PDB file of C-alpha atoms in Angstrom:
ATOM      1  CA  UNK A   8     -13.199  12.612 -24.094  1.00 80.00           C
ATOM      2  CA  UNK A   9     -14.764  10.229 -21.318  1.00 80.00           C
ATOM      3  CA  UNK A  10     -13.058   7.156 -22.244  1.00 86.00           C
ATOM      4  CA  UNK A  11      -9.783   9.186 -22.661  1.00 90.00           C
ATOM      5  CA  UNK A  12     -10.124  10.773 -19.160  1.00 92.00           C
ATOM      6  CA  UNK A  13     -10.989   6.789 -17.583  1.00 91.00           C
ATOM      7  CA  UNK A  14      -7.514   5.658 -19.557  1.00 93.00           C
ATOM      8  CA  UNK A  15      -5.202   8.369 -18.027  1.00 93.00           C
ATOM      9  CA  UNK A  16      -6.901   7.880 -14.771  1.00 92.00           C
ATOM     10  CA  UNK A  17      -6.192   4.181 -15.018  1.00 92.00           C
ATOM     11  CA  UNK A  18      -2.307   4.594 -16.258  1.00 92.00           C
ATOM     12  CA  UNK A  19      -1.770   7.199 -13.312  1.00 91.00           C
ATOM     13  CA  UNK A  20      -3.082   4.790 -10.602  1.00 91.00           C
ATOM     14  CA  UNK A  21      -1.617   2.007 -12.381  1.00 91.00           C
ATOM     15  CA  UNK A  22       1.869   3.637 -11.956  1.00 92.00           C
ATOM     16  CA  UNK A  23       2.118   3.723  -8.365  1.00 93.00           C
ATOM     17  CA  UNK A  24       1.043   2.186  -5.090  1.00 95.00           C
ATOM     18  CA  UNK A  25      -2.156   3.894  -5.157  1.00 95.00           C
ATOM     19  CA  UNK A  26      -4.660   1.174  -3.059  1.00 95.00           C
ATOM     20  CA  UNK A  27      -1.659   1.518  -0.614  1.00 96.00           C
ATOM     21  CA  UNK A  28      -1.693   5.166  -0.380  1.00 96.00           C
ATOM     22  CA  UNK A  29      -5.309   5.039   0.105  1.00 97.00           C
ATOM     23  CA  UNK A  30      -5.670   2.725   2.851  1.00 97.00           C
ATOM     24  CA  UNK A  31      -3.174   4.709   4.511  1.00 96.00           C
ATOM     25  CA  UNK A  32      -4.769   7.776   4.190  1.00 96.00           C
ATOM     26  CA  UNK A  33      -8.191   6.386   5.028  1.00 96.00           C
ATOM     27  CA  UNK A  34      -6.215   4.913   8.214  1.00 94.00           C
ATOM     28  CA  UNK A  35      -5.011   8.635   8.934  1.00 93.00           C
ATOM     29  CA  UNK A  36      -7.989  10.288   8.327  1.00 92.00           C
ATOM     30  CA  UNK A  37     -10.046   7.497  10.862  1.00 90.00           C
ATOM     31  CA  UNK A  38      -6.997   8.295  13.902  1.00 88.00           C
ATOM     32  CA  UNK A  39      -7.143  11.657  13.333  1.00 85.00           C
ATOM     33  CA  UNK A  40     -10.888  12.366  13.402  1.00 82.00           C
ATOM     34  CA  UNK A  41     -11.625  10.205  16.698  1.00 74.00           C
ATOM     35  CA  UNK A  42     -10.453  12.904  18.720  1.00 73.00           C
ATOM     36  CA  UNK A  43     -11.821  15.463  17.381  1.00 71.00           C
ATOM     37  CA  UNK A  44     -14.957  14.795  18.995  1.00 63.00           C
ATOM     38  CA  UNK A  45     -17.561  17.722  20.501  1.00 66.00           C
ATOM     39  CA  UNK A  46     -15.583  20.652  22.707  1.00 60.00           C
ATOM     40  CA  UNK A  47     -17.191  18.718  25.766  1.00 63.00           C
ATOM     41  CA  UNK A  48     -15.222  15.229  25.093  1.00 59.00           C
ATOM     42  CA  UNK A  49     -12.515  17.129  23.763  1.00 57.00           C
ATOM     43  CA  UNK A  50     -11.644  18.960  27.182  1.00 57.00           C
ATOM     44  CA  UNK A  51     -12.221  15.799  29.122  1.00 60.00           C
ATOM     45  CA  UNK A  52     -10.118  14.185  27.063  1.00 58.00           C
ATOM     46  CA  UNK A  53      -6.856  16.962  27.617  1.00 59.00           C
ATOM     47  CA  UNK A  54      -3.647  16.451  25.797  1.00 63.00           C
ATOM     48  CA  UNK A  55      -4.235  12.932  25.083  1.00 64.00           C
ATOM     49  CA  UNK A  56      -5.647  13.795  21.460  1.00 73.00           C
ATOM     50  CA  UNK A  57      -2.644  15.557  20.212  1.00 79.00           C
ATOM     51  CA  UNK A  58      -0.516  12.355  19.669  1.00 83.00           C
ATOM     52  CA  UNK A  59      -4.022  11.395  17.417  1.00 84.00           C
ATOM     53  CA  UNK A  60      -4.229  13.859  15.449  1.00 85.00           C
ATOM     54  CA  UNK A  61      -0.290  14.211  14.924  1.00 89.00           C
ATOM     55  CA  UNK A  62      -0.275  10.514  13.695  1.00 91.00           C
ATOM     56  CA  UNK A  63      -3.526  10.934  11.601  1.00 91.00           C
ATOM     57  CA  UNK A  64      -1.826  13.585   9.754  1.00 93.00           C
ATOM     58  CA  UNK A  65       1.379  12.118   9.344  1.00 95.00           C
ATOM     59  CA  UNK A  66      -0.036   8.941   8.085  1.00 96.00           C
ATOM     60  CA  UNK A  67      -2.049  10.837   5.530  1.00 96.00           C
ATOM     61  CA  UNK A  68       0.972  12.636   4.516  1.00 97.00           C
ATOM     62  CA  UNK A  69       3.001   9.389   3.987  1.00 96.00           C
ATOM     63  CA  UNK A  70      -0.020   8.137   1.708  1.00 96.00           C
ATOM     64  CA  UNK A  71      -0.235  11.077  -0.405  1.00 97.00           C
ATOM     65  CA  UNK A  72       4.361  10.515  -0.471  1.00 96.00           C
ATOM     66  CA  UNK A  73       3.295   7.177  -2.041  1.00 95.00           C
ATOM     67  CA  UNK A  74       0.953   8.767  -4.629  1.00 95.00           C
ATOM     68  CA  UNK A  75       2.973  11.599  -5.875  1.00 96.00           C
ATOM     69  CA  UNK A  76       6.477   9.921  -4.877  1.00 95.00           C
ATOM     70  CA  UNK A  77       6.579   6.284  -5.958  1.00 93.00           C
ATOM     71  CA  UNK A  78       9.879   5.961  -5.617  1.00 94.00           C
ATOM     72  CA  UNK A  79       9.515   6.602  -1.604  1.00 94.00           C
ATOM     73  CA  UNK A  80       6.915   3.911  -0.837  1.00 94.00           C
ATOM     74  CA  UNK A  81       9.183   1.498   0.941  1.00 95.00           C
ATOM     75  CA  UNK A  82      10.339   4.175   2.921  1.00 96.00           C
ATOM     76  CA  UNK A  83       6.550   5.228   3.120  1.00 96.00           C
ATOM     77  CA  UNK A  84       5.098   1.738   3.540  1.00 96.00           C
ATOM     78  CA  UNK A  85       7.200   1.154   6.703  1.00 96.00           C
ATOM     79  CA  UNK A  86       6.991   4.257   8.717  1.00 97.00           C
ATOM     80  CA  UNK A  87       2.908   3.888   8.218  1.00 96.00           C
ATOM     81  CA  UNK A  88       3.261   0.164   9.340  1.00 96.00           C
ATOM     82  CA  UNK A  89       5.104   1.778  12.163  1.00 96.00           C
ATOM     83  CA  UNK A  90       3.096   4.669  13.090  1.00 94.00           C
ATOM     84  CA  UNK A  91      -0.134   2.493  12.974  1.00 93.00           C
ATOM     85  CA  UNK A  92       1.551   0.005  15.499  1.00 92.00           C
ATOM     86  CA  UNK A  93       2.050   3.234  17.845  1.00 91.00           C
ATOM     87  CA  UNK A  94      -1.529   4.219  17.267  1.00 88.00           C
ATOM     88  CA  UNK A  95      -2.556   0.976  18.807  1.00 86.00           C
ATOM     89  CA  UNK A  96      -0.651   2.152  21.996  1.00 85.00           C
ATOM     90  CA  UNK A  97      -1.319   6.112  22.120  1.00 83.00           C
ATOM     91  CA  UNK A  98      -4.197   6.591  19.547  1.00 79.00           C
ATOM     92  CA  UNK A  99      -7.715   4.944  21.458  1.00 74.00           C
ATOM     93  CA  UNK A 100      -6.680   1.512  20.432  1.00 77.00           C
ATOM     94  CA  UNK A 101      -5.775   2.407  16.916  1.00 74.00           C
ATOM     95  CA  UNK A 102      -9.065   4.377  16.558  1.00 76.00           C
ATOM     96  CA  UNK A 103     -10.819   1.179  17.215  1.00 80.00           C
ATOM     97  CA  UNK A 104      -8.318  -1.112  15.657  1.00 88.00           C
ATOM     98  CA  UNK A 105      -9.516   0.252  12.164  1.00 90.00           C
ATOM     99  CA  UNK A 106      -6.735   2.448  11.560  1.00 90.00           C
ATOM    100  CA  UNK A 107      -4.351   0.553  13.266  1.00 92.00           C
ATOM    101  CA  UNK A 108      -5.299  -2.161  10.418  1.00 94.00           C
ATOM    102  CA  UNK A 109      -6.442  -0.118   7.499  1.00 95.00           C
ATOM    103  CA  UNK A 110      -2.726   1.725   8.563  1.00 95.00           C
ATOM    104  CA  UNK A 111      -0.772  -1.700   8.336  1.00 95.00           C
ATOM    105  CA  UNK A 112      -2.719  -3.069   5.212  1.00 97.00           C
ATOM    106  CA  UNK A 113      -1.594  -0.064   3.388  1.00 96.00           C
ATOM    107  CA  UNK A 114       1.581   0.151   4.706  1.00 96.00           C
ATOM    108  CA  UNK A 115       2.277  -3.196   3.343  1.00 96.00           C
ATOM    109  CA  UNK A 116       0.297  -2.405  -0.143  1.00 96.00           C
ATOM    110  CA  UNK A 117       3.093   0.387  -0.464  1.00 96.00           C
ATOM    111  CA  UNK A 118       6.324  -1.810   0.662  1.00 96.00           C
ATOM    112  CA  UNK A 119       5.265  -4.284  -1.876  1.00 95.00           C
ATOM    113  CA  UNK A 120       4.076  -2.487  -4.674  1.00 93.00           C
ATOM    114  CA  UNK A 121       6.504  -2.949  -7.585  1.00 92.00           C
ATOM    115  CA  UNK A 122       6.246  -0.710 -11.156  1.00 87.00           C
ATOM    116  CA  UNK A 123       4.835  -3.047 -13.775  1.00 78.00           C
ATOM    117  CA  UNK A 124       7.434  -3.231 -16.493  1.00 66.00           C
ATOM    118  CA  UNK A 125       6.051  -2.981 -20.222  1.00 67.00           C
ATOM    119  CA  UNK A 126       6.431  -6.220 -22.237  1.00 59.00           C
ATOM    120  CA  UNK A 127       8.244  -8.127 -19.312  1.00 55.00           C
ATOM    121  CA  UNK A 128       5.320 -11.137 -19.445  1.00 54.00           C
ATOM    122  CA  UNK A 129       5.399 -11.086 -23.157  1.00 54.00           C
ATOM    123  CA  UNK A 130       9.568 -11.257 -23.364  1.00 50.00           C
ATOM    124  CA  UNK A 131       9.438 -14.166 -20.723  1.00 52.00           C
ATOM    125  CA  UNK A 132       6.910 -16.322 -22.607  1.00 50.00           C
ATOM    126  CA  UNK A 133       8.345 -15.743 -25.770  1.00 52.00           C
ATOM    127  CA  UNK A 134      11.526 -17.635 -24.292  1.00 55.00           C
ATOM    128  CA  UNK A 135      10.842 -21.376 -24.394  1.00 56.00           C
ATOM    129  CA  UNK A 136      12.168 -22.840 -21.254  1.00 58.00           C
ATOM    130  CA  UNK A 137      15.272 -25.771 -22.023  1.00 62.00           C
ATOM    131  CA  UNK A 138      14.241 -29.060 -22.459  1.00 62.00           C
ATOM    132  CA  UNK A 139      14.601 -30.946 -18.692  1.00 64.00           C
ATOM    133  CA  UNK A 140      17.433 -33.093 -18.742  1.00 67.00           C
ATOM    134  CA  UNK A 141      16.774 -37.011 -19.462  1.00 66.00           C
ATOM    135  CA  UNK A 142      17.571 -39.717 -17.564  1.00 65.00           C
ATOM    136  CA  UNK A 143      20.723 -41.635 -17.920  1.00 65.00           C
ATOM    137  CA  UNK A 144      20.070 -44.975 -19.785  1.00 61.00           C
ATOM    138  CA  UNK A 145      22.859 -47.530 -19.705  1.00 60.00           C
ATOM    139  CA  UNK A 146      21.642 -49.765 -22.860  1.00 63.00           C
ATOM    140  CA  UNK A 147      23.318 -53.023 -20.878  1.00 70.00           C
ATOM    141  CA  UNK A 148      20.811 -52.805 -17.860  1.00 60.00           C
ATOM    142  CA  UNK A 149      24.382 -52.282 -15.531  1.00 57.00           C
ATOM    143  CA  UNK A 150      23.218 -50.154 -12.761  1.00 59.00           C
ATOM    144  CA  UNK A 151      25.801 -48.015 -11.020  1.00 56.00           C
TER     145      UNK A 151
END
């Protein structure tokens, strides 16, 4: 029961751009909780937070696209690369520069990420590769 639960857990994670999806939603989660400090930083602080917490969530949003939607992670992997660059700018340095990285590492993870086709490294080396072409040899030594 165990080992069959590990297996499907595997073969869902293996089927999309999951490490992608959760940097990205680590990176959200990081931008959006900075500003939620105490009340008493919070009110100091103003309307400032609001872009924070409106990128935190959308960046966790576009991780959890990548998880359920694998066919959206480009689309995915480049509006978090983008939205983490803006944090930089309006979000306290990116929360700290962690989220502005953790945000671009899994934006990339997700762009990248391609579906592993079944059998594609077995067809390939099953194929021998053609002989390299030899050298032209002139038996009377004449050299062009």
């Amino acid at each position: 029961m165990l080992l069959n639960l590990r297996r499907r857990w595997q073969r869902w994670r293996r089927s999309r751009p999951f490490w992608g999806g959760l940097f990205a939603i680590l990176a959200g989660s990081w931008i959006c909780v900075l500003p939620l400090a105490p009340l008493k930083i919070m009110l100091q602080q103003g309307v400032a937070g609001i872009p924070s917490v409106l990128m935190g969530i959308v960046m966790i949003v576009l991780g959890l696209t990548a998880w359920f939607a694998p066919p959206q992670r480009s689309v995915a992997g480049v509006l978090t690369t983008l939205i983490a660059t803006a944090a930089l700018v309006l979000s306290n340095l990116g929360g700290f520069l962690i989220g502005t990285l953790l945000g671009i590492l899994g934006g990339g993870l997700m762009f990248a990420w391609q579906p592993y086709a079944r059998g594609a490294g077995k067809a390939e080396s099953a194929v021998a590769a053609p002989p390299p072409p030899t050298p032209h040899h002139d038996p009377q030594g004449a050299q062009p």
